[in-house]
XYZ file of C-alpha atoms in Angstrom:
451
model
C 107.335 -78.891 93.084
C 104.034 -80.473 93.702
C 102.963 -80.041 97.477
C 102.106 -82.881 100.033
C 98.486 -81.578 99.499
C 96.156 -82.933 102.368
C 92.798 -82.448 100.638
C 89.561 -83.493 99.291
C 90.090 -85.741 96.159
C 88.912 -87.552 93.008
C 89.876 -91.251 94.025
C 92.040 -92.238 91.413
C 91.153 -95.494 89.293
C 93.246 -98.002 87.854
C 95.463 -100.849 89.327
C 93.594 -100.141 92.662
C 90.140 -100.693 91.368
C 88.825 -103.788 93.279
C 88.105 -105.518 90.135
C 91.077 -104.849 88.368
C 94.903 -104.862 88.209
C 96.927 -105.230 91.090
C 93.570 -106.748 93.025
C 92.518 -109.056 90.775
C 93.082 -112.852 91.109
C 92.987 -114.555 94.276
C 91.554 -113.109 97.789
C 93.820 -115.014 99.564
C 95.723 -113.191 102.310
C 98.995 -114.835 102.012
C 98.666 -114.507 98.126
C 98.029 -111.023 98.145
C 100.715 -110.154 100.677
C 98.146 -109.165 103.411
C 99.877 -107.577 106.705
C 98.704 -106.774 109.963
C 99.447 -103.264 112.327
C 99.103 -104.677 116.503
C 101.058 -102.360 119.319
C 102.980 -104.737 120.309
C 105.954 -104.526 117.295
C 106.030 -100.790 116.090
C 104.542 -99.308 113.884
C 103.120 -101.912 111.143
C 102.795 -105.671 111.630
C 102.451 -108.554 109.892
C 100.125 -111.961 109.052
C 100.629 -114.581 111.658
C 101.763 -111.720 114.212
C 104.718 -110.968 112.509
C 105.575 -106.904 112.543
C 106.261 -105.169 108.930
C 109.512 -104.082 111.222
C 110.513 -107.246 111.655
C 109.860 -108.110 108.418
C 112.253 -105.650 107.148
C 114.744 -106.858 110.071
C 114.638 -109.844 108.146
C 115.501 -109.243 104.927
C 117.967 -107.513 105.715
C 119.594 -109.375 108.342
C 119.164 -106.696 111.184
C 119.257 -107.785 115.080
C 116.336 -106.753 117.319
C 119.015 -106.445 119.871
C 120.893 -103.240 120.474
C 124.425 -104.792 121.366
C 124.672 -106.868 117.928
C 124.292 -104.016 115.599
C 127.974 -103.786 114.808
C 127.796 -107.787 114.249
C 124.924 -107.397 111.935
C 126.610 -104.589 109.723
C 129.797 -106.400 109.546
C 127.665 -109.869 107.992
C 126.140 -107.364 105.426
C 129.268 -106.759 103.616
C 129.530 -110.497 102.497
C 126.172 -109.556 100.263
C 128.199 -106.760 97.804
C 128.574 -109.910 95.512
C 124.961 -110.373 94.782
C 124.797 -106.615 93.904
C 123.860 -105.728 89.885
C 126.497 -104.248 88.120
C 124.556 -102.584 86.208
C 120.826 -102.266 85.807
C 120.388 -104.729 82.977
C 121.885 -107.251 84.654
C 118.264 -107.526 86.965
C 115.736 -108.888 85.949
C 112.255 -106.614 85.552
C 109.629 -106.574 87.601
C 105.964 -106.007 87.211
C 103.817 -103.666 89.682
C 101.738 -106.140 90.674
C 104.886 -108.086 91.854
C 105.454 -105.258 94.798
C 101.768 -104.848 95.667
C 101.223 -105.494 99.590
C 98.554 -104.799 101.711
C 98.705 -103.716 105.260
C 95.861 -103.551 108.165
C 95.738 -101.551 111.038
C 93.073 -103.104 113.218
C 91.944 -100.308 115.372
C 88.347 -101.162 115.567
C 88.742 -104.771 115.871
C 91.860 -104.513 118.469
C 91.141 -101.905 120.895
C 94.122 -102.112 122.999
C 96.275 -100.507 120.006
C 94.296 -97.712 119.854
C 95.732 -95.858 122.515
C 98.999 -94.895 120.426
C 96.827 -93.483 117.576
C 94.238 -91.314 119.734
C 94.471 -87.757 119.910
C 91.959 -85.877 122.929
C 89.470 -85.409 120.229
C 88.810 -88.746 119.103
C 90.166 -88.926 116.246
C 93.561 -90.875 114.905
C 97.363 -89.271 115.352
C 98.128 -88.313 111.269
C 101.789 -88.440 112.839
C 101.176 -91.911 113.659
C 100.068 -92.566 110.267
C 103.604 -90.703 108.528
C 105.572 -93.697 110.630
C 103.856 -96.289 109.346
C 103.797 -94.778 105.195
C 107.405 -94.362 105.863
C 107.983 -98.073 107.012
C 105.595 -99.550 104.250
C 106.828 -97.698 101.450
C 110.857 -99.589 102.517
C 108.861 -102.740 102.362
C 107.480 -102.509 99.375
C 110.441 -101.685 97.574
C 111.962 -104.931 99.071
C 109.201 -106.570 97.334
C 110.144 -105.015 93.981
C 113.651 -105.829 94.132
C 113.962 -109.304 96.055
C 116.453 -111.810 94.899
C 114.907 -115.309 95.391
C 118.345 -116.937 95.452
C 119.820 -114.945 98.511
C 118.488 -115.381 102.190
C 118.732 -111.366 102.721
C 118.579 -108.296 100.759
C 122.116 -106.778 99.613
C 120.585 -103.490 99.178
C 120.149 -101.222 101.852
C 116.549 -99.484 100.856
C 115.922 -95.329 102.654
C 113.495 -93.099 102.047
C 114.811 -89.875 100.043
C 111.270 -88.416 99.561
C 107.762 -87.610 100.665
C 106.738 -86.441 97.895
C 102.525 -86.121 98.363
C 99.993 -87.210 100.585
C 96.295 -86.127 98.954
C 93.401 -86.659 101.798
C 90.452 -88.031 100.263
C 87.850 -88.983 103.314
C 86.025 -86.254 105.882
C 87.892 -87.812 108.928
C 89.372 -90.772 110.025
C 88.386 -92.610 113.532
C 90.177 -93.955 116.007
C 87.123 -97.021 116.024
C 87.539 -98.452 112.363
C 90.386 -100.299 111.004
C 92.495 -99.200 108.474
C 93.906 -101.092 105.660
C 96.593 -99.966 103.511
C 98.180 -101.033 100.051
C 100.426 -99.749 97.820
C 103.448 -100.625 95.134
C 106.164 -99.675 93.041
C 105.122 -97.935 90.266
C 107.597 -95.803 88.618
C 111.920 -96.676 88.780
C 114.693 -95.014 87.480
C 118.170 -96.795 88.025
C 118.648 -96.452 91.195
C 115.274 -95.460 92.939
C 111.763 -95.860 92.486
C 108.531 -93.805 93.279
C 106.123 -95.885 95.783
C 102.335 -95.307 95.542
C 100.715 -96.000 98.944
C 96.634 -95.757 99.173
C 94.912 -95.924 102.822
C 91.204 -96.626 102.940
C 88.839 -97.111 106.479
C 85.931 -99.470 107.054
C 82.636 -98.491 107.320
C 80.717 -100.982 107.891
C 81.616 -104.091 105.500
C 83.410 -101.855 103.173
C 86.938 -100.236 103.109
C 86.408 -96.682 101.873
C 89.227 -94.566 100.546
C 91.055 -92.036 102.655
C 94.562 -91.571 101.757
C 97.061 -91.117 98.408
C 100.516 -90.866 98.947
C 103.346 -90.708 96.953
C 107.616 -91.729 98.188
C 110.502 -91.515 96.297
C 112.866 -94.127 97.645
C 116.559 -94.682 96.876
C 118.319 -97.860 96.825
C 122.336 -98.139 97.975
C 124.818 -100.911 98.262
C 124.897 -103.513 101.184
C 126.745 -101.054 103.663
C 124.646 -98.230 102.504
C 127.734 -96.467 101.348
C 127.156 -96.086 97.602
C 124.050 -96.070 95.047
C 122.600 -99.213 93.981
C 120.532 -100.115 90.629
C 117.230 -101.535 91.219
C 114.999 -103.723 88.858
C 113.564 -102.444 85.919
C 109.957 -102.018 85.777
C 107.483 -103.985 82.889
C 103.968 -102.161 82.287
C 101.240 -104.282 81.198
C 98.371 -102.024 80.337
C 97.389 -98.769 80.004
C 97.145 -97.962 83.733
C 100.402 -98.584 84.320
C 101.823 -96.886 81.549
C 100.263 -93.679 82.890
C 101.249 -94.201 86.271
C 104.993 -94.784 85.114
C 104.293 -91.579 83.061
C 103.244 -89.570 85.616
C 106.021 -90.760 87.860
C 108.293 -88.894 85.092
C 106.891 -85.674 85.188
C 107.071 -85.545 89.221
C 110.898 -86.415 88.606
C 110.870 -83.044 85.999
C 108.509 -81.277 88.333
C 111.233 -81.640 91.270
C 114.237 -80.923 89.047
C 112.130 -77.375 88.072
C 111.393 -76.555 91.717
C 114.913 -77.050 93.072
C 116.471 -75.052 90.304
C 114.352 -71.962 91.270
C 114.911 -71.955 94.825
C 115.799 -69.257 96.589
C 118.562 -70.509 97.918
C 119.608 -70.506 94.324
C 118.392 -67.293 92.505
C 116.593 -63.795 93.326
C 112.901 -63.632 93.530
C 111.352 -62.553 90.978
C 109.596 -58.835 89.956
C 106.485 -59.812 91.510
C 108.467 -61.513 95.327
C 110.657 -58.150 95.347
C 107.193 -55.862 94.713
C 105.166 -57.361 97.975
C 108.223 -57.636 100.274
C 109.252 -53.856 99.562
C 105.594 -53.304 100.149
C 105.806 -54.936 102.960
C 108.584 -53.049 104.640
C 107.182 -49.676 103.922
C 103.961 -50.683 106.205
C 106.140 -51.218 108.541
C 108.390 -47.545 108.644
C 107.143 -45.881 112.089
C 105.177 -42.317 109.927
C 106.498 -40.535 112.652
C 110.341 -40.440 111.229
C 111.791 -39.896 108.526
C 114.071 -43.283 108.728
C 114.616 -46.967 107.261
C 115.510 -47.751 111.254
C 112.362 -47.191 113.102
C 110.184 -49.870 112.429
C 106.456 -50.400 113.885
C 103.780 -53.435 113.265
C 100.924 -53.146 111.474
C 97.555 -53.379 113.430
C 96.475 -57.571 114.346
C 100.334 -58.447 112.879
C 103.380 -60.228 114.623
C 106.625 -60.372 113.811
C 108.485 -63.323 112.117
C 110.374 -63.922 114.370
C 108.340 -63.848 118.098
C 106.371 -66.947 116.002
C 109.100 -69.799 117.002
C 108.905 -72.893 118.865
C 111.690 -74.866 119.335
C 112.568 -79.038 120.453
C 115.148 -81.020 121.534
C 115.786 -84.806 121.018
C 117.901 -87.264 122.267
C 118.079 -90.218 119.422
C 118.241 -93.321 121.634
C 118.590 -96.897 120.121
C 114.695 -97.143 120.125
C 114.310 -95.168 117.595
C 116.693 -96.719 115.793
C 115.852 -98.653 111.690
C 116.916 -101.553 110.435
C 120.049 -99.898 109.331
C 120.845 -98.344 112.686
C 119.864 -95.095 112.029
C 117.417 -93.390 113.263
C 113.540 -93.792 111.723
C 112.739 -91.357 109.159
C 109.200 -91.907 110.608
C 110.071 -90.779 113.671
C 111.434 -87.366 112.856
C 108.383 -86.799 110.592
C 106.383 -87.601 113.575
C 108.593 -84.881 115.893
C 108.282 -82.311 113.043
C 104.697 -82.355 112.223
C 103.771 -82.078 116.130
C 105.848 -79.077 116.666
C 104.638 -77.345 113.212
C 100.996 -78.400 114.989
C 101.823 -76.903 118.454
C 103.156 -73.802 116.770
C 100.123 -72.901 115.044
C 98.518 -73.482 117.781
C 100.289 -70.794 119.579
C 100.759 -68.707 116.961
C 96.639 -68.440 116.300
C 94.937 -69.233 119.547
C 92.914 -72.164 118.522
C 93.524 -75.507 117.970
C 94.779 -76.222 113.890
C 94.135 -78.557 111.289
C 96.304 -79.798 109.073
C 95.719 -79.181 105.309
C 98.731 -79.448 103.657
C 102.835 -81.261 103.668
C 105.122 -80.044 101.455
C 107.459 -82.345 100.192
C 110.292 -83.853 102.952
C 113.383 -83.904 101.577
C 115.787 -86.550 103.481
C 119.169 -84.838 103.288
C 121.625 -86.470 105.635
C 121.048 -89.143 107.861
C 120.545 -88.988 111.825
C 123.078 -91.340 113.762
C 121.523 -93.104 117.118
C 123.080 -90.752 120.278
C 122.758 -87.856 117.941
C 121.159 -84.884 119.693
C 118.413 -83.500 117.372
C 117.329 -79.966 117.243
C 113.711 -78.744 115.736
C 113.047 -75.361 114.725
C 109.358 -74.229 114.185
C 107.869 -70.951 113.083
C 105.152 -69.273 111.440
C 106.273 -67.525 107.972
C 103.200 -67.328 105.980
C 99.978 -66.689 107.155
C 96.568 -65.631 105.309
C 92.806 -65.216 107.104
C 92.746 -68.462 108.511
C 95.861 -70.575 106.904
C 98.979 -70.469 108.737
C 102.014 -71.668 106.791
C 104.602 -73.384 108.978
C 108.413 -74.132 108.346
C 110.216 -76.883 110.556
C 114.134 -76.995 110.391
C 115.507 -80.098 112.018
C 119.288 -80.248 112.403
C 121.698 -82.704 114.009
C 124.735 -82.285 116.319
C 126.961 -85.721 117.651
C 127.730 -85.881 121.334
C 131.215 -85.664 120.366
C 131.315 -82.014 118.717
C 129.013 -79.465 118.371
C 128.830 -79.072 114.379
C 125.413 -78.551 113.434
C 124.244 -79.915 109.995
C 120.736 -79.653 108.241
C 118.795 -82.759 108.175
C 115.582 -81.557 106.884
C 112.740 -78.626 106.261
C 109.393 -79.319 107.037
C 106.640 -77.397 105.560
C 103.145 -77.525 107.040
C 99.693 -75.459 106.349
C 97.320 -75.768 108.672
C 94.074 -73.757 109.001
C 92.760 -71.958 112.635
C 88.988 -71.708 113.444
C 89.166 -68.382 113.789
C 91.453 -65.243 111.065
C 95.145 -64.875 112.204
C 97.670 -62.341 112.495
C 99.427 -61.215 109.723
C 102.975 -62.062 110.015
C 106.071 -59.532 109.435
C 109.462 -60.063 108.314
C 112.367 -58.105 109.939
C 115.225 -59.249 107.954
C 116.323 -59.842 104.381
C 116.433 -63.532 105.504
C 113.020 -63.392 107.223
C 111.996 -62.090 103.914
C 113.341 -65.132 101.907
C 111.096 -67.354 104.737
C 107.952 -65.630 103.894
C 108.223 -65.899 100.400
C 109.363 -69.093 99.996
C 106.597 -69.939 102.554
C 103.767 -68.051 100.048
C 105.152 -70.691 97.390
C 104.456 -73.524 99.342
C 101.171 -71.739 100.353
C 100.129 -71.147 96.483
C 100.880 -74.468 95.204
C 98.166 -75.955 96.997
C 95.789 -77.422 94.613
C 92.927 -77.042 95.889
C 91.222 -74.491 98.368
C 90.326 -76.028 101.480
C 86.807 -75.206 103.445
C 87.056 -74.921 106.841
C 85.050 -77.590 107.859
C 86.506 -79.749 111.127
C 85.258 -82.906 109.499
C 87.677 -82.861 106.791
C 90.841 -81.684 108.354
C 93.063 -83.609 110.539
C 94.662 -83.272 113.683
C 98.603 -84.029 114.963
């Protein structure tokens, strides 16, 4: 599968060319869906003061208040009879019908940018995963909004994060940001979200960001799928965004069915890991038992970090669950602060794998992160997140997601060992990760990012 590579890129061209596609036409804010990020309505905000959260509130008929949740949910189920039965039934959509735009005025509102600063001056990329996560929910509202019902019947979550491709130096906590971004691939029931993030510098925005969601539409109770609108292309740019939106779809479908979860590594996997162990027999005996590290190496598994959570209703979506944002946020800072540990020096980011959304965290949940270091070459240190929920009335554990970060140290770090045949499954599905990167990244402080 294609990583979350954070690099430097080619900007792509088409529908988000200034003067063409998606941008053409009016200037007009209101026409052109222009939204506003202020501190005072988490994470993204609106025109006229209006947050992107309560946007979402309202389409959906959610309460901002805690107690009326149950109220809320039980009003949804009156909206199952403006559900499609079947994808034909819905009438398509074009891309430019979903596009939105999306400021986050850090330079001309200084008061906000105390929840995006990190101690070196520069902007929180955690930060930044919350608000991709709540835009990308928006703009599939966009796609599939009925005009003849008050709220939404379908109940919109994110199933993917499937790539996020850096393509400025840096990005300061002094300029404001503006994002856009629309639907631009759909199957039946859930559609692929490009999201693009530029800064300003000086009177113009200048590209920074690419990303890429996969988000999945269910019914009115978020119980069952839901079809979505089908999508209309109208030139050649489109087509080959829809296009490419079909080979990430294959290119996920080829990674999962060669996981290791799934099959044996291949020739090459079993080669370095035996390899591995024999470095690690003590040449003093003659047994499999006595095992000693390699000079500058640590083992597996003295590399972990670990978190707790308590999911209170703050963190809470419009659906009353928690905010896929938020554990994004909690993963990538404990991938960040276990690098940091692990190498001595503080990390940059330079690569998210794909985050897989595979079971939904209930508010009063108690959420547990996992962190450790299972890949690591001269300066790159591959980092695997497990985040897994238990409810306050049992103490079941279930798997909610795996996090895969690569960040890169200022200085060469240890080697890293496995012990175990299941430490040896972490390392090499952590090399994967690590070799799919696209590109090689320089280790230059300008172009990495920090948590």
């Amino acid at each position: 599968m294609r990583r979350t590579a954070l690099r430097l890129c080619t900007w792509s061209k088409g529908l988000f060319a200034p003067s063409r596609g998606l941008t053409q036409g009016s200037q007009d804010p209101e026409k052109q869906r222009v939204f506003h990020i202020r501190e005072a309505c988490s994470p993204i905000h609106v025109n006229h003061g209006v947050c992107v959260r309560d946007k979402l509130r309202e389409i959906v008929g959610a309460s901002t208040n805690w107690r009326d949740h149950v109220k809320a949910m039980e009003e949804r189920k009156l909206l199952h009879g403006f559900l499609a039965e079947s994808q034909k039934g819905l009438p398509p959509r074009r891309m430019k019908d979903s596009y939105i735009e999306v400021l986050l005025p850090l330079g001309s509102q200084p008061e906000l940018r105390e929840k995006y600063l990190t101690v070196q001056n520069t902007v929180r990329f955690g930060r930044i995963l919350e608000d991709l996560d709540s835009l990308g929910v928006l703009i599939c509202y966009m796609h599939t909004k009925i005009h003849s019902a008050k709220m939404s019947p379908l109940s919109i979550v994110t199933a993917l994060v499937d790539k996020i491709d850096m393509c400025k130096k840096s990005l300061s906590p002094e300029q404001d940001i503006k994002f856009s971004g629309h639907v631009c691939w759909v199957g039946k029931t859930s559609m692929e979200v490009k999201i693009q993030m530029f800064q300003l510098h000086g009177n113009e925005f200048c590209p920074v960001l690419d990303a890429t969601f996969v988000m999945v539409a269910r019914d009115s109770e978020n119980k069952g799928p839901a079809f979505v609108n089908p999508l209309v292309l109208e030139s050649p740019e489109e087509e080959e965004l829809f296009r490419q939106g079909e080979l990430n779809k294959g290119r996920r479908v080829a990674f999962s069915s060669t996981s290791l979860l799934k099959m044996a590594p291949n020739a090459e996997e079993r080669t370095t890991i035996h390899e591995m162990f024999l470095s690690t027999l003590d040449p003093k005996t003659i047994s499999f038992q006595s095992r000693v590290l390699p000079p500058n190496s640590v083992w597996m598994e003295n590399s972990k970090l670990k978190s707790l959570e308590i999911c209170h209703p703050q963190e809470r979506n419009i659906f009353n669950r928690i905010f896929g944002g938020f554990l994004m946020r909690k993963a990538y800072e404990l991938g960040w602060a276990t690098a940091c540990n692990f190498g001595g020096s503080r990390p940059f980011v330079v690569a998210v794998d794909d985050i897989m959304f595979q079971k939904p965290v209930e508010v009063g949940s108690l959420l547990f992160l996992s962190s450790q270091v299972c890949f690591t070459q001269e300066n790159y240190i591959q980092v695997r997140v497990h985040s897994e929920v238990a409810s306050l009335q049992d103490k079941e554990h279930m798997t909610t997601n795996v996090f895969h970060f690569t960040f890169m140290s200022e200085k060469e770090v240890p080697l890293v060992f496995p012990r175990t045949y299941g430490e040896s499954m972490l390392y090499l599905d952590g090399q994967r990760h690590f070799n799919s990167m696209s590109v090689p990244v320089t280790l230059n402080k300008e172009y990495l990012v920090e948590p």
